[in-house]
XYZ file of C-alpha atoms in Angstrom:
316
model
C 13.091 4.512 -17.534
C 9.271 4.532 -16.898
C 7.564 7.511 -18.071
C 4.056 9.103 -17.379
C 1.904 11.622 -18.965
C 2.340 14.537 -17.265
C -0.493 17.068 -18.505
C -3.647 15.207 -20.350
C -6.162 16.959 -23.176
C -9.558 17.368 -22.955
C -11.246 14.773 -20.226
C -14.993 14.275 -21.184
C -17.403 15.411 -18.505
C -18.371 11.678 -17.520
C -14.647 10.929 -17.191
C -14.047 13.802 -14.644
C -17.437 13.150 -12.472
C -15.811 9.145 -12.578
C -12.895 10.340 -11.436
C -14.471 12.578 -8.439
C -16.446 10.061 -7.385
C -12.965 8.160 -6.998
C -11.546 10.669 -5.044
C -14.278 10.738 -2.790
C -14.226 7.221 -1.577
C -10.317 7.417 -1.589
C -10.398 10.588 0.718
C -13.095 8.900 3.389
C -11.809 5.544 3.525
C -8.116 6.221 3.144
C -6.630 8.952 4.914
C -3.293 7.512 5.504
C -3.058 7.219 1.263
C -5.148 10.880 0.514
C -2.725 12.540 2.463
C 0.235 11.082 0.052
C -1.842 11.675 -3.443
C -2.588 14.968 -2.630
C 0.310 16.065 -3.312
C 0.687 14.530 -6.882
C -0.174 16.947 -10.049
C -3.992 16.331 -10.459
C -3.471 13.603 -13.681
C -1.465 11.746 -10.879
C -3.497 12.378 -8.150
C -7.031 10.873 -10.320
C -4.888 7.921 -11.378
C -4.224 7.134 -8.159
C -7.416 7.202 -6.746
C -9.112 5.387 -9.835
C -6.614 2.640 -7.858
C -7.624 3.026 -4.825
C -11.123 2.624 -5.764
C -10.831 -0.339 -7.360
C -8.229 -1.836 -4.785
C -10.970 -0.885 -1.767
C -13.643 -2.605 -3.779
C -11.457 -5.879 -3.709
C -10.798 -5.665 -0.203
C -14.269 -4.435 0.826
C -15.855 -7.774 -0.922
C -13.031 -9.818 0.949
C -13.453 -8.126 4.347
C -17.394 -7.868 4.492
C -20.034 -10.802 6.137
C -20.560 -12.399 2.753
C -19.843 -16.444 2.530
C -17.073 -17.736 1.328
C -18.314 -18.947 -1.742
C -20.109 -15.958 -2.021
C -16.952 -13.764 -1.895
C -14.921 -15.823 -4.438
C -17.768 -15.383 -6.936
C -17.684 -11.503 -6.466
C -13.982 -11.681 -6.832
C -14.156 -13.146 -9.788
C -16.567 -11.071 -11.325
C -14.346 -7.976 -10.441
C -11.391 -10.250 -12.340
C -13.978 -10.402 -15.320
C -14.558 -6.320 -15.178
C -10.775 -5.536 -15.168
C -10.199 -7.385 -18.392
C -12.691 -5.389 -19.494
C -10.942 -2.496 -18.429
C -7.409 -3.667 -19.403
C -8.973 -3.922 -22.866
C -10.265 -0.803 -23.046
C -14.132 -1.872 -23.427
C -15.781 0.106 -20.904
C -17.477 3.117 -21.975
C -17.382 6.533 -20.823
C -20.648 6.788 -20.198
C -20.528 3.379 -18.095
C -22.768 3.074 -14.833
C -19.849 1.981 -12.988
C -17.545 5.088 -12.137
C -14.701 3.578 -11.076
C -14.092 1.390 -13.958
C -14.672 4.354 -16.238
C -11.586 6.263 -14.390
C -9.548 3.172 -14.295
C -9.966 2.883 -18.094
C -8.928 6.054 -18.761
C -6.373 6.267 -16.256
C -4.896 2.997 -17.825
C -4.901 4.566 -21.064
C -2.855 8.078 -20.162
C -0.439 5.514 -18.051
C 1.251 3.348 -18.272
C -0.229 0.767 -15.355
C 0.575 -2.975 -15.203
C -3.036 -3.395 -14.229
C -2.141 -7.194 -14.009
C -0.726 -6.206 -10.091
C -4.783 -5.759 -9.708
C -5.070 -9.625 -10.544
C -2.221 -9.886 -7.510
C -4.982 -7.972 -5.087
C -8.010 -10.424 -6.284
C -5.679 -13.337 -5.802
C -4.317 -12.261 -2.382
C -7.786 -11.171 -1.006
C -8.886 -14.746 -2.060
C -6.018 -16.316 0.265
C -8.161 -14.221 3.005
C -11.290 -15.538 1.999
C -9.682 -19.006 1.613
C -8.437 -18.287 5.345
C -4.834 -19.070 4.963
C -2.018 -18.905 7.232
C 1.642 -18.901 7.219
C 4.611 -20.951 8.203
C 7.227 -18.858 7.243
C 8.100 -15.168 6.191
C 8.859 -16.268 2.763
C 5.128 -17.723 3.052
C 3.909 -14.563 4.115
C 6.036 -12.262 1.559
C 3.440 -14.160 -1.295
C 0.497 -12.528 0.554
C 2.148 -9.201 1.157
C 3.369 -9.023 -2.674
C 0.140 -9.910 -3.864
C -1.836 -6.819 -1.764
C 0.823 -4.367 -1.278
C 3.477 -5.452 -3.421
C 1.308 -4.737 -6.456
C 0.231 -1.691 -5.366
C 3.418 -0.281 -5.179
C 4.113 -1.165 -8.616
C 0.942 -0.384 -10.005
C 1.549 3.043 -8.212
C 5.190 3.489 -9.856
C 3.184 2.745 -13.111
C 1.565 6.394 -12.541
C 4.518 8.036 -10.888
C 7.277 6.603 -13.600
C 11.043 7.543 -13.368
C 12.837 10.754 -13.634
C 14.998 10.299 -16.559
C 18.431 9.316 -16.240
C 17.602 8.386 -13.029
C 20.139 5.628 -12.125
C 19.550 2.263 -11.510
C 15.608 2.846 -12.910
C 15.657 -0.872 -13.663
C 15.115 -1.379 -10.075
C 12.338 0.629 -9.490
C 9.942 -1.584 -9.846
C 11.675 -3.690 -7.125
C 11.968 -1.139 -4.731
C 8.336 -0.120 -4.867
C 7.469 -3.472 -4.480
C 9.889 -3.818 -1.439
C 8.033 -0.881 0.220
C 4.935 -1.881 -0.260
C 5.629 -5.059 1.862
C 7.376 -2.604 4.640
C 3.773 -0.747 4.857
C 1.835 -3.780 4.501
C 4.229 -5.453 7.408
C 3.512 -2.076 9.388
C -0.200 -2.867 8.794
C -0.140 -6.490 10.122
C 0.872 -5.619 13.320
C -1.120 -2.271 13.593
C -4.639 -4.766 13.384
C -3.023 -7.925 15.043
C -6.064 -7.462 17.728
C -8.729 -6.658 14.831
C -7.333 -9.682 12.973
C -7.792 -11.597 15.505
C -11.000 -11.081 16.377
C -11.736 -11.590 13.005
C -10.183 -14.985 12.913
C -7.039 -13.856 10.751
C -3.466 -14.772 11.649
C -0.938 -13.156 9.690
C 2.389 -13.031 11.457
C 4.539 -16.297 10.846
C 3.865 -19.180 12.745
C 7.229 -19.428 12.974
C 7.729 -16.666 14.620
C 4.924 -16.539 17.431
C 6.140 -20.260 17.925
C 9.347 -18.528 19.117
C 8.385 -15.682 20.976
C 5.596 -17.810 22.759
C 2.667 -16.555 21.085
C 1.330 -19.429 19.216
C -2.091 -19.309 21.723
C -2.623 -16.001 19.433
C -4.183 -12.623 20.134
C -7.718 -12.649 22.103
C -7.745 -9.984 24.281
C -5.815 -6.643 25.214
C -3.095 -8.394 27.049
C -0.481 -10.665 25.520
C -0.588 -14.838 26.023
C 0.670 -15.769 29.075
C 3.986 -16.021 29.932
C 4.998 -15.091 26.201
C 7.396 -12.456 25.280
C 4.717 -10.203 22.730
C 7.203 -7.528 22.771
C 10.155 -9.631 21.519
C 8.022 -10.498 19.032
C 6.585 -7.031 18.132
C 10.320 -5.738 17.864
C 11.385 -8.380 15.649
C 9.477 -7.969 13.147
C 9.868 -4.467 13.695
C 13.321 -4.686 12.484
C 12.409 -6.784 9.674
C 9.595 -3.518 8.490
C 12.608 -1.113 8.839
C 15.043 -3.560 6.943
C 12.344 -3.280 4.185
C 11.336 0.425 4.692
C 15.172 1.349 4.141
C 15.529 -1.021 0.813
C 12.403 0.618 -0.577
C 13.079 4.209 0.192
C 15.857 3.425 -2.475
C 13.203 4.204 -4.729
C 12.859 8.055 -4.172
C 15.585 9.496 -5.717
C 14.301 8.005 -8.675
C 10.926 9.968 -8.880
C 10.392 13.379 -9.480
C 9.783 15.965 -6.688
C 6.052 15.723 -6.364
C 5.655 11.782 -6.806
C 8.452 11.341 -4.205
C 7.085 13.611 -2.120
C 3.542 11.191 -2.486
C 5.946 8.500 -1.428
C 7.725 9.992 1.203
C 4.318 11.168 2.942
C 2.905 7.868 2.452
C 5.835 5.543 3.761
C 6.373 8.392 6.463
C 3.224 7.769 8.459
C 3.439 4.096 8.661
C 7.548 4.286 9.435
C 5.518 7.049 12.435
C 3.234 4.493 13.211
C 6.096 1.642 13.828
C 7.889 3.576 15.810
C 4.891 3.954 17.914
C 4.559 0.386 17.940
C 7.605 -0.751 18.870
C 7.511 2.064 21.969
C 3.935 0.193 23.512
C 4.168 -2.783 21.710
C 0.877 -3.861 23.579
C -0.923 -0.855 22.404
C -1.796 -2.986 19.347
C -3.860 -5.449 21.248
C -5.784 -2.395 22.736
C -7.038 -1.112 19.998
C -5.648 0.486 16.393
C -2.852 3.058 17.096
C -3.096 5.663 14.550
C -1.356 9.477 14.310
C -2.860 12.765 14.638
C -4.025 14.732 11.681
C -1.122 17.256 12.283
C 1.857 14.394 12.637
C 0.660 13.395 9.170
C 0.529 16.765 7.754
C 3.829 17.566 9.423
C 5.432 14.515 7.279
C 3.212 15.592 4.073
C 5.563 18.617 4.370
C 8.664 17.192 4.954
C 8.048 14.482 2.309
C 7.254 17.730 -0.300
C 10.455 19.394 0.701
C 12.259 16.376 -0.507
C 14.545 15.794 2.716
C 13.750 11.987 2.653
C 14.870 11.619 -0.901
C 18.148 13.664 -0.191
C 18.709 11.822 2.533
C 18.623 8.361 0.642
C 20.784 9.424 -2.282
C 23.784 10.827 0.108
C 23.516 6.973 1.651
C 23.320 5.522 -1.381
C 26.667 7.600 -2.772
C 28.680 6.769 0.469
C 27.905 3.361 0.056
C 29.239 3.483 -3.626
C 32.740 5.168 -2.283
């Protein structure tokens, strides 16, 4: 069983304006995610975004104009601050806010903040500009920058106790952080592209005719893009409906986080795989009400219901 602090004592008034300033960048630059996190008890809900924070700094370094070599060096300066933070040597009147509300947040949880050394190391496969063969090549990646998360995220939910099969949370959380992260790939295949990213598996755009990749808003010639969007399609539900295992194990408000999260991007797949060549037209996204709708049905717990009676038939 993983607990969490529920309730904290005192937090110092540095400590609070670090952890506002976290929720600020979290709620402009991730609305997908500050829909989720709202719904967390506020010690949840500042953990979370002290995450986030750090997480978008990683990817900001990895995604911006910088040169290569230039980008690796910043990465590994952010690997030198979060020893610092995983040792508990940044103060709380630090000029950096985010690494003063990932300090503390590390302290009142308990975080594997090594899943942040995942992030650096998959944003530096970006920067290195890899590609992969195979999905097994690709799972790496996805572990390392949504993987992590997920478990890094469990760190700050923890388990309900008694909650069966706990051991496996971890697992699971990783397992649907790969389902989002697979739902992401093929939300920004035309964004990718244009930034000179390939993601899918070579493998598979080698057998649905795609290997020419994605340059404009209609698919190669004479390939089959939508066999290939609905493939993998399947494969992000296979994953989706192994990591929703994970939400009977949470209490009510952190599955409800979960539920809301993993809710908009199982929306967004299904929008997917109904236009599959929507993708190449631009980033298909969901209204601020469709999101809010599933914020309330993750709160009322209907997903996690939902997964335990499965789980119990399966077990008869």
């Amino acid at each position: 069983m993983i607990r969490t602090v529920e309730s904290e004592e005192h937090v110092s008034p540095p400590v609070l304006a670090a952890y506002r300033y976290c929720e600020a960048v979290t709620g402009q630059q991730a609305r997908n995610f500050a829909y989720g996190i709202r719904l967390l008890p506020t010690p949840k809900r500042r953990a979370m975004s002290a995450l986030y924070a750090f997480s978008r700094r990683v990817d900001d370094i990895g995604d911006g104009a910088l040169a290569a070599d230039v980008k690796t060096a910043r990465l590994e300066e952010t690997r030198a601050l979060l020893a610092r933070i995983r040792d508990e040597e940044v103060a709380e009147d630090d000029t950096d806010p985010v690494a003063v509300a990932l300090t503390h947040a590390g302290r009142h949880f308990p975080i594997p903040l090594g899943g942040l050394d995942e992030l650096i190391d998959g944003v530096l496969m970006d920067v290195r500009g890899e590609t992969y063969e195979t999905w097994d090549d690709l799972k790496v990646y996805c572990r390392c920058v949504a993987g992590a998360i997920g478990r890094l995220s469990l760190g700050v939910f923890g388990t309900e106790p008694g909650a069966r099969g706990a051991e496996r949370a971890p697992e699971y959380a990783d397992t649907l952080g790969l389902a989002l992260q697979l739902t992401n790939i093929l939300r920004d295949i035309r964004e990718d592209a244009e930034g000179g990213r390939v993601y899918l598996p070579a493998d598979d755009l080698a057998k649905f005719g795609c290997s020419a990749g994605f340059h404009g808003p209609t698919p190669p010639e004479g390939s089959d893009f939508a066999g290939l969007v609905h493939f993998e399609v399947r494969r992000a539900r296979a994953l989706f409906a192994e990591g929703y295992r994970l939400l009977p194990m949470l209490d009510r408000r952190s599955g409800a986080c979960v539920a809301a999260m993993a809710g908009i991007y199982r929306r967004l797949l299904d929008r997917i795989e109904r236009e599959p060549e929507a993708v190449l037209r631009g980033r298909v996204s969901l209204p601020g009400r469709e999101k809010a709708y599933v914020a309330v049905r993750g709160l009322s717990g209907l997903d996690a219901r939902n997964v335990s009676r499965r789980t119990v038939r399966r077990r008869v």
